Coordinates of C-alpha atoms and ligand atoms in Angstrom, one line a residue:
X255 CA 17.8 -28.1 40.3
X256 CA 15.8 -31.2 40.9
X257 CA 12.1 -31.4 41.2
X258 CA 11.0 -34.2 43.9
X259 CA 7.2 -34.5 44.2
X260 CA 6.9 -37.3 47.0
X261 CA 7.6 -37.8 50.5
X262 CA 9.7 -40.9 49.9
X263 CA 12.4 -38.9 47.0
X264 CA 12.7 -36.1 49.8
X265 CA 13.5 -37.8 52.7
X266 CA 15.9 -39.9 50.8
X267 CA 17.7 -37.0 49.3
X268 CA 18.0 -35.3 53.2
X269 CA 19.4 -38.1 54.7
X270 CA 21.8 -38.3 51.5
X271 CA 23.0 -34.7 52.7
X272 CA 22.8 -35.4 56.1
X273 CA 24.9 -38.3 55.8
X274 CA 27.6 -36.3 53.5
X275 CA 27.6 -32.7 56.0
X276 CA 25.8 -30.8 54.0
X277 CA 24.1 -27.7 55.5
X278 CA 20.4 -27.7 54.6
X279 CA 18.5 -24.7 54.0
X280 CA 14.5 -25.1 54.0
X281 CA 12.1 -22.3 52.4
X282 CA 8.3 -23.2 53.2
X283 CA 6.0 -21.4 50.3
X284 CA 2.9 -21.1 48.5
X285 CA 4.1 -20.7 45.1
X286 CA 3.7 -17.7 43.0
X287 CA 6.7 -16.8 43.6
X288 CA 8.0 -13.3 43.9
X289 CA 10.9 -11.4 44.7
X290 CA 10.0 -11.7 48.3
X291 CA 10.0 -15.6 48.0
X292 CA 13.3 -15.5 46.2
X293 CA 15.0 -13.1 48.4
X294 CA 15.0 -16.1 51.0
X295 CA 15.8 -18.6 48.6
X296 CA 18.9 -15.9 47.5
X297 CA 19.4 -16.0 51.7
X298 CA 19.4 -19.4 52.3
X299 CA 21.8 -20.4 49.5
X300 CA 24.5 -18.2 50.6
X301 CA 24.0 -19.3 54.7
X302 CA 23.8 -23.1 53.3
X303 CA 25.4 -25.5 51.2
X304 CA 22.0 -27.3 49.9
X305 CA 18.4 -25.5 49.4
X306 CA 15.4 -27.2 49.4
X307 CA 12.4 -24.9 48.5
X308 CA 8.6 -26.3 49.0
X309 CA 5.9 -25.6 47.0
X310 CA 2.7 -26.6 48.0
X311 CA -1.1 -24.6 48.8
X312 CA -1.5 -26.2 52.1
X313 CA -5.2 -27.2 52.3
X314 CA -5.4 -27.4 56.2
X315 CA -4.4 -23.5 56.5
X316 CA -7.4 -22.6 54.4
X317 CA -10.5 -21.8 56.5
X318 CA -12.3 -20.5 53.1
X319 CA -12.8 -23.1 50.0
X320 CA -13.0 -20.3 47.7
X321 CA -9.6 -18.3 49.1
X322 CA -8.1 -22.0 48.8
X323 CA -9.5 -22.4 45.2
X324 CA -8.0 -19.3 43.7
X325 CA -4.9 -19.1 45.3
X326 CA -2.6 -18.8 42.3
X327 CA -0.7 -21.8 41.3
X328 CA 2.0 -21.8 38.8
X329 CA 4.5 -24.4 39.5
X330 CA 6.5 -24.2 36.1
X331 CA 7.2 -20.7 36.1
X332 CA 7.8 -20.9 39.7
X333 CA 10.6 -23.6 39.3
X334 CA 12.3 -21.9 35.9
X335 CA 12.9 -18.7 38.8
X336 CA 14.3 -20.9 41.6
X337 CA 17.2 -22.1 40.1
X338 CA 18.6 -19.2 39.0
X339 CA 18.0 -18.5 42.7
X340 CA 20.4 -21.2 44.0
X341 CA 17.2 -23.6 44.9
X342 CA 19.1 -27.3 44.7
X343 CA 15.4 -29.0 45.1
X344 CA 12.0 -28.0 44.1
X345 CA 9.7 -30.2 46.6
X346 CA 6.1 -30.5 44.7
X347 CA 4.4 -32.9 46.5
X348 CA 0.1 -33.3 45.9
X349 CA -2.4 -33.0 48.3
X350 CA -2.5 -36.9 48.3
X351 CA 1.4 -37.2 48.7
X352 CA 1.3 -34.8 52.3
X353 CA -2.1 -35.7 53.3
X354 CA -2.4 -39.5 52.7
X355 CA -5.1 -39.5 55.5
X356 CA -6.6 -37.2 57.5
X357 CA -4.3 -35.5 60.1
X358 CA -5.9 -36.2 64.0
X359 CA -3.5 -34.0 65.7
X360 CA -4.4 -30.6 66.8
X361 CA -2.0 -27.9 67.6
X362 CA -3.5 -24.9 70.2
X363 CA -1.0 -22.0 70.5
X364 CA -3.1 -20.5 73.3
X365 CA -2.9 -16.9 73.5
X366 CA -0.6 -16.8 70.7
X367 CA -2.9 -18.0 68.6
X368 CA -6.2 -16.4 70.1
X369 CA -5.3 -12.7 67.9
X370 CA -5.1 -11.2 64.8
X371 CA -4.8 -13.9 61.9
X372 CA -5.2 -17.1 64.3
X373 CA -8.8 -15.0 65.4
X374 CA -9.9 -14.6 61.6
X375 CA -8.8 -17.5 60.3
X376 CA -10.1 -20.5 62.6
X377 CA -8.0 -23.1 62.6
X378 CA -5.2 -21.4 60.3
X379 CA -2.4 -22.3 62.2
X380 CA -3.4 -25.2 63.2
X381 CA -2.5 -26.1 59.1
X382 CA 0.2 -24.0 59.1
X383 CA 2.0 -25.9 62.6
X384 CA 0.7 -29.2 60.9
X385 CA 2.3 -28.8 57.7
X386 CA 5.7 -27.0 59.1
X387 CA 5.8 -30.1 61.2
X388 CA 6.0 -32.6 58.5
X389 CA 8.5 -30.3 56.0
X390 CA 10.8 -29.7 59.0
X391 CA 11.0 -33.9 59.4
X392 CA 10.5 -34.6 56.1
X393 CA 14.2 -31.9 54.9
X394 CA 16.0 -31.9 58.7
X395 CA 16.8 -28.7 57.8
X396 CA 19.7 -26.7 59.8
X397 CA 18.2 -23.5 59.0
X398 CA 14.5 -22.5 58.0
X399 CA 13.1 -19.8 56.4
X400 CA 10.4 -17.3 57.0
X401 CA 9.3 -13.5 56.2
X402 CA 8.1 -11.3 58.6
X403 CA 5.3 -10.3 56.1
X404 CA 3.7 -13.1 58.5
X405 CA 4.6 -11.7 61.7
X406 CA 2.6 -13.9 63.8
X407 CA 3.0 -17.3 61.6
X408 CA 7.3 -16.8 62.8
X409 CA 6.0 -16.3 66.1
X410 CA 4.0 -19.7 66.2
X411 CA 6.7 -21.8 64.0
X412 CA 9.3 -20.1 66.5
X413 CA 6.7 -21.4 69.8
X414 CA 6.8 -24.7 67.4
X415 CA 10.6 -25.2 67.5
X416 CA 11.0 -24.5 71.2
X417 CA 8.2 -27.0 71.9
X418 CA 8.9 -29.9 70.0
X419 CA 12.3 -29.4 69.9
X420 CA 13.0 -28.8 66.4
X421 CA 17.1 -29.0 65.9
X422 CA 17.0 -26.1 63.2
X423 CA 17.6 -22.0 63.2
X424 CA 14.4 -19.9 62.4
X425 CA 15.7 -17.6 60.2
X426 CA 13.0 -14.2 60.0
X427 CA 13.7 -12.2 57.0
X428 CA 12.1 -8.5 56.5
X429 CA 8.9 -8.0 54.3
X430 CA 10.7 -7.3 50.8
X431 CA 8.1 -4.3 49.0
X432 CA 7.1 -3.2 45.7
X433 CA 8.9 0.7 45.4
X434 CA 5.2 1.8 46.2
X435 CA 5.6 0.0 49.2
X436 CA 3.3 -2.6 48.9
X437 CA 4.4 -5.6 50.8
X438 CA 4.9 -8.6 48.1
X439 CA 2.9 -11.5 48.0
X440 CA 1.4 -14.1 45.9
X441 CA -2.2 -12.5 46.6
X442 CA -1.2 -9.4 44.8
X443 CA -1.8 -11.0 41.3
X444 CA -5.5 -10.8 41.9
X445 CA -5.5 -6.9 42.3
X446 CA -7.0 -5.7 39.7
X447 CA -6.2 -2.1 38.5
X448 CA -8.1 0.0 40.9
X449 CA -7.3 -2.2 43.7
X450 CA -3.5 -2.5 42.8
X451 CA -3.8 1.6 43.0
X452 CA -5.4 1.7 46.4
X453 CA -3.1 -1.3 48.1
X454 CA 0.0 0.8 48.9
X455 CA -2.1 3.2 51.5
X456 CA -1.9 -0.1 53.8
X457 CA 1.9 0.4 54.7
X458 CA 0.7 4.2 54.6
X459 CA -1.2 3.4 57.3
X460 CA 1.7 1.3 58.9
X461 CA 4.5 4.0 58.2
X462 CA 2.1 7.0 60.0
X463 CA 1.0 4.6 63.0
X464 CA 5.1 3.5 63.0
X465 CA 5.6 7.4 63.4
X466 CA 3.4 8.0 66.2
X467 CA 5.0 4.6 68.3
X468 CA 8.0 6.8 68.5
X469 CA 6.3 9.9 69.3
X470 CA 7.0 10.8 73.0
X471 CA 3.6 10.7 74.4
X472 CA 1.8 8.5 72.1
X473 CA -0.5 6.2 73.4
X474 CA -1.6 3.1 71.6
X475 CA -4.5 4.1 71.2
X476 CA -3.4 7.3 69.4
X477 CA -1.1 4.7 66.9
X478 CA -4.2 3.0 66.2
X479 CA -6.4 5.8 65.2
X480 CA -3.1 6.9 63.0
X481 CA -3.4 4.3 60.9
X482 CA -6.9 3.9 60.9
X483 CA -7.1 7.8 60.0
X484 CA -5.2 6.5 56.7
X485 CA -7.5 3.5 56.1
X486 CA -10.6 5.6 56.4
X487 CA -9.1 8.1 53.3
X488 CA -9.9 5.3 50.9
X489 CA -13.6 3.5 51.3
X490 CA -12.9 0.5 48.8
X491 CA -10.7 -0.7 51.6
X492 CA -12.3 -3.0 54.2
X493 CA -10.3 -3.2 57.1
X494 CA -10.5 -6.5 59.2
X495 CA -8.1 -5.6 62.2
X496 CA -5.7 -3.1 63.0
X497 CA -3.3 -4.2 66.2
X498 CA -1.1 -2.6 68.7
X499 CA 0.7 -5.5 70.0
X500 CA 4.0 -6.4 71.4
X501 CA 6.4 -7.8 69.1
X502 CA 7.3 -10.6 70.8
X503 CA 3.7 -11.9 72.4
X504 CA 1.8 -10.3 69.7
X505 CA -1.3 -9.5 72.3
X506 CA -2.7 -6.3 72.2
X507 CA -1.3 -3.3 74.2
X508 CA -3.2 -0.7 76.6
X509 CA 0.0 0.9 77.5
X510 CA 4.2 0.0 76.6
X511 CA 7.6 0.5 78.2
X512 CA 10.5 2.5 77.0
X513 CA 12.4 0.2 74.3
X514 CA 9.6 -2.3 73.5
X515 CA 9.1 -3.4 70.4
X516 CA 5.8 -2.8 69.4
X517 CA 4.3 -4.5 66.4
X518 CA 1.6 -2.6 64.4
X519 CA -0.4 -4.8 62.0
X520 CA -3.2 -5.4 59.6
X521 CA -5.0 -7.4 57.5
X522 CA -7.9 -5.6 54.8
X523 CA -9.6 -6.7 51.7
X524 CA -9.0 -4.3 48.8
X525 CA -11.4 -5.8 45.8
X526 CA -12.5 -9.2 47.6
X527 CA -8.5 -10.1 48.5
X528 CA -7.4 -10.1 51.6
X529 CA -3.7 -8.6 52.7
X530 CA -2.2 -8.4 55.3
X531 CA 1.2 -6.5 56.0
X532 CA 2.7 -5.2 59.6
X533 CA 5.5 -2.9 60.6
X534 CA 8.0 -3.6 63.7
X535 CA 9.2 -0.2 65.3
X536 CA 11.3 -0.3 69.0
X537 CA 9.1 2.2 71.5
Ligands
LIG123 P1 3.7 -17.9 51.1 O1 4.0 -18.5 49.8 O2 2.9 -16.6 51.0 O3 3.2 -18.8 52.1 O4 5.1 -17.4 51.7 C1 6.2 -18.2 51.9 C2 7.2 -17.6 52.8 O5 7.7 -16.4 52.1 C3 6.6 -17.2 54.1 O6 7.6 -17.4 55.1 C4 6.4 -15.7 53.9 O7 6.4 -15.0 55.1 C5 7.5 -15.3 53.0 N1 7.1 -14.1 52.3 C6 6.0 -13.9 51.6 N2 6.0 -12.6 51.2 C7 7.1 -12.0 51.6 C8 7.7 -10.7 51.4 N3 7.0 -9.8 50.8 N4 8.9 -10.5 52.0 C9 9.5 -11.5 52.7 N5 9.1 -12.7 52.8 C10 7.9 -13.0 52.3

């Protein structure tokens, strides 16, 4: 596996494959990697002949310093589990390297954008379209990656695609969880003991309000006060949002039709980190 930390070596190695056929496989992360992260790469290796994993904690997708300060960043472990994954490239690039100059254009996902993370997080996805944007030009990829962990972040890079006409395949892959059920992700290092205890009573909350979508009668309303029945058990956990939305528009729902899929999801800080984790049950 090769490790390319500038715009420049990228682009010349994608046109490289490009020009000799090669079916490119792009996985947009963080770092930190876990078995969640690698479970795409694993996925994209076998659908692709070339695998380009990115590494790099976007700055424009932060809207807190301090979130964006201790976001865990370790890029040589990280690339000593890629390769074993089937990762060809390891794309490393600075903050300098993606962001040689402040970005001008603004993405606006309208409602899309207006719930859940995209409400909390002003101007999160605004980073995350801007940064998407120049990782799908900068690999060409034919297939991209993403986990459903981030339910609404597909839905905006899948609104992306269509609108600017990306020439790739969004590939969504399901939340990969600890056996406690805990949905994996990066943020998880920075549970400490107690709150590592408490976390798995999130997808608690999911699997009871996933039980009552299917329950005859149910109402979203009654879903809602399912899983925030489970949130209240444990007081160390500060909920932020709990949604009923559809899966596909993500906005809230008063009421649903027979076969929806309906998307319950969350976000709550357990011990000052915030997670967030969702479930996708058809109504
Ligand atoms: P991140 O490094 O957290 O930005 O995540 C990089 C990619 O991995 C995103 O598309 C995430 O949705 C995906 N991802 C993160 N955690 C998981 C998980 N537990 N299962 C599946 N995909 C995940």
């Amino acid at each position: 596996m090769e490790i390319l930390n500038t715009v420049a070596a990228l682009h010349a190695r994608t046109e490289m494959w490009r020009r000799e056929n090669k079916r490119i496989g792009l996985v947009p992360t963080m770092g930190a990697l876990h078995e969640g992260h690698l479970q795409l790469v694993r996925a994209a290796a076998q659908e692709c002949d070339v695998v380009v994993t990115s590494i790099f904690v976007n700055p424009t997708q932060f809207n807190n310093a301090e979130d964006f300060q201790l976001y865990p960043r370790l890029p040589e472990a990280d690339a000593t589990l890629l390769a074993p994954a089937g990762c060809t490239a390891l794309f490393l690039p600075s903050v300098a390297e993606m962001y040689p100059q402040p970005t001008v254009l603004r993405f606006d996902f309208g409602a899309l954008e207006r719930v859940m993370e995209g409400a909390h997080r002003p101007g999160h996805f605004n980073g995350v379209a801007t940064v998407v944007s120049k990782l799908f030009h900068l690999s060409s990829p034919h297939r991209a990656y993403f986990g459903q962990k981030d339910l609404q972040q597909v839905a905006i890079v899948r609104q992306l695609v269509a609108d600017l006409s990306f020439n790739l395949e969004l590939v969504a892959f399901p939340t990969v969880r600890e056996a406690d059920g805990l949905a994996m992700s990066s943020r998880n290092r920075r549970l400490d003991a107690a709150a590592r205890t408490v976390a798995p009573l999130l997808y608690q909350a999911l699997q009871q309000a996933a039980v009552v979508v299917q329950e005859g009668q149910a109402t979203p309303a009654a879903v809602l006060e399912a899983a925030q029945g489970v949130l209240a058990t444990e007081p160390t956990i500060q909920t932020e949002y709990v949604e009923v939305v559809d899966a596909q528009t993500l906005q809230p729902l008063a009421e649903w039709q027979p076969g929806q899929a309906v998307a319950v999801c969350l976000a709550a800080y357990i011990g000052g980190v915030r997670l967030i984790d969702n479930v996708v049950v058809a109504r």
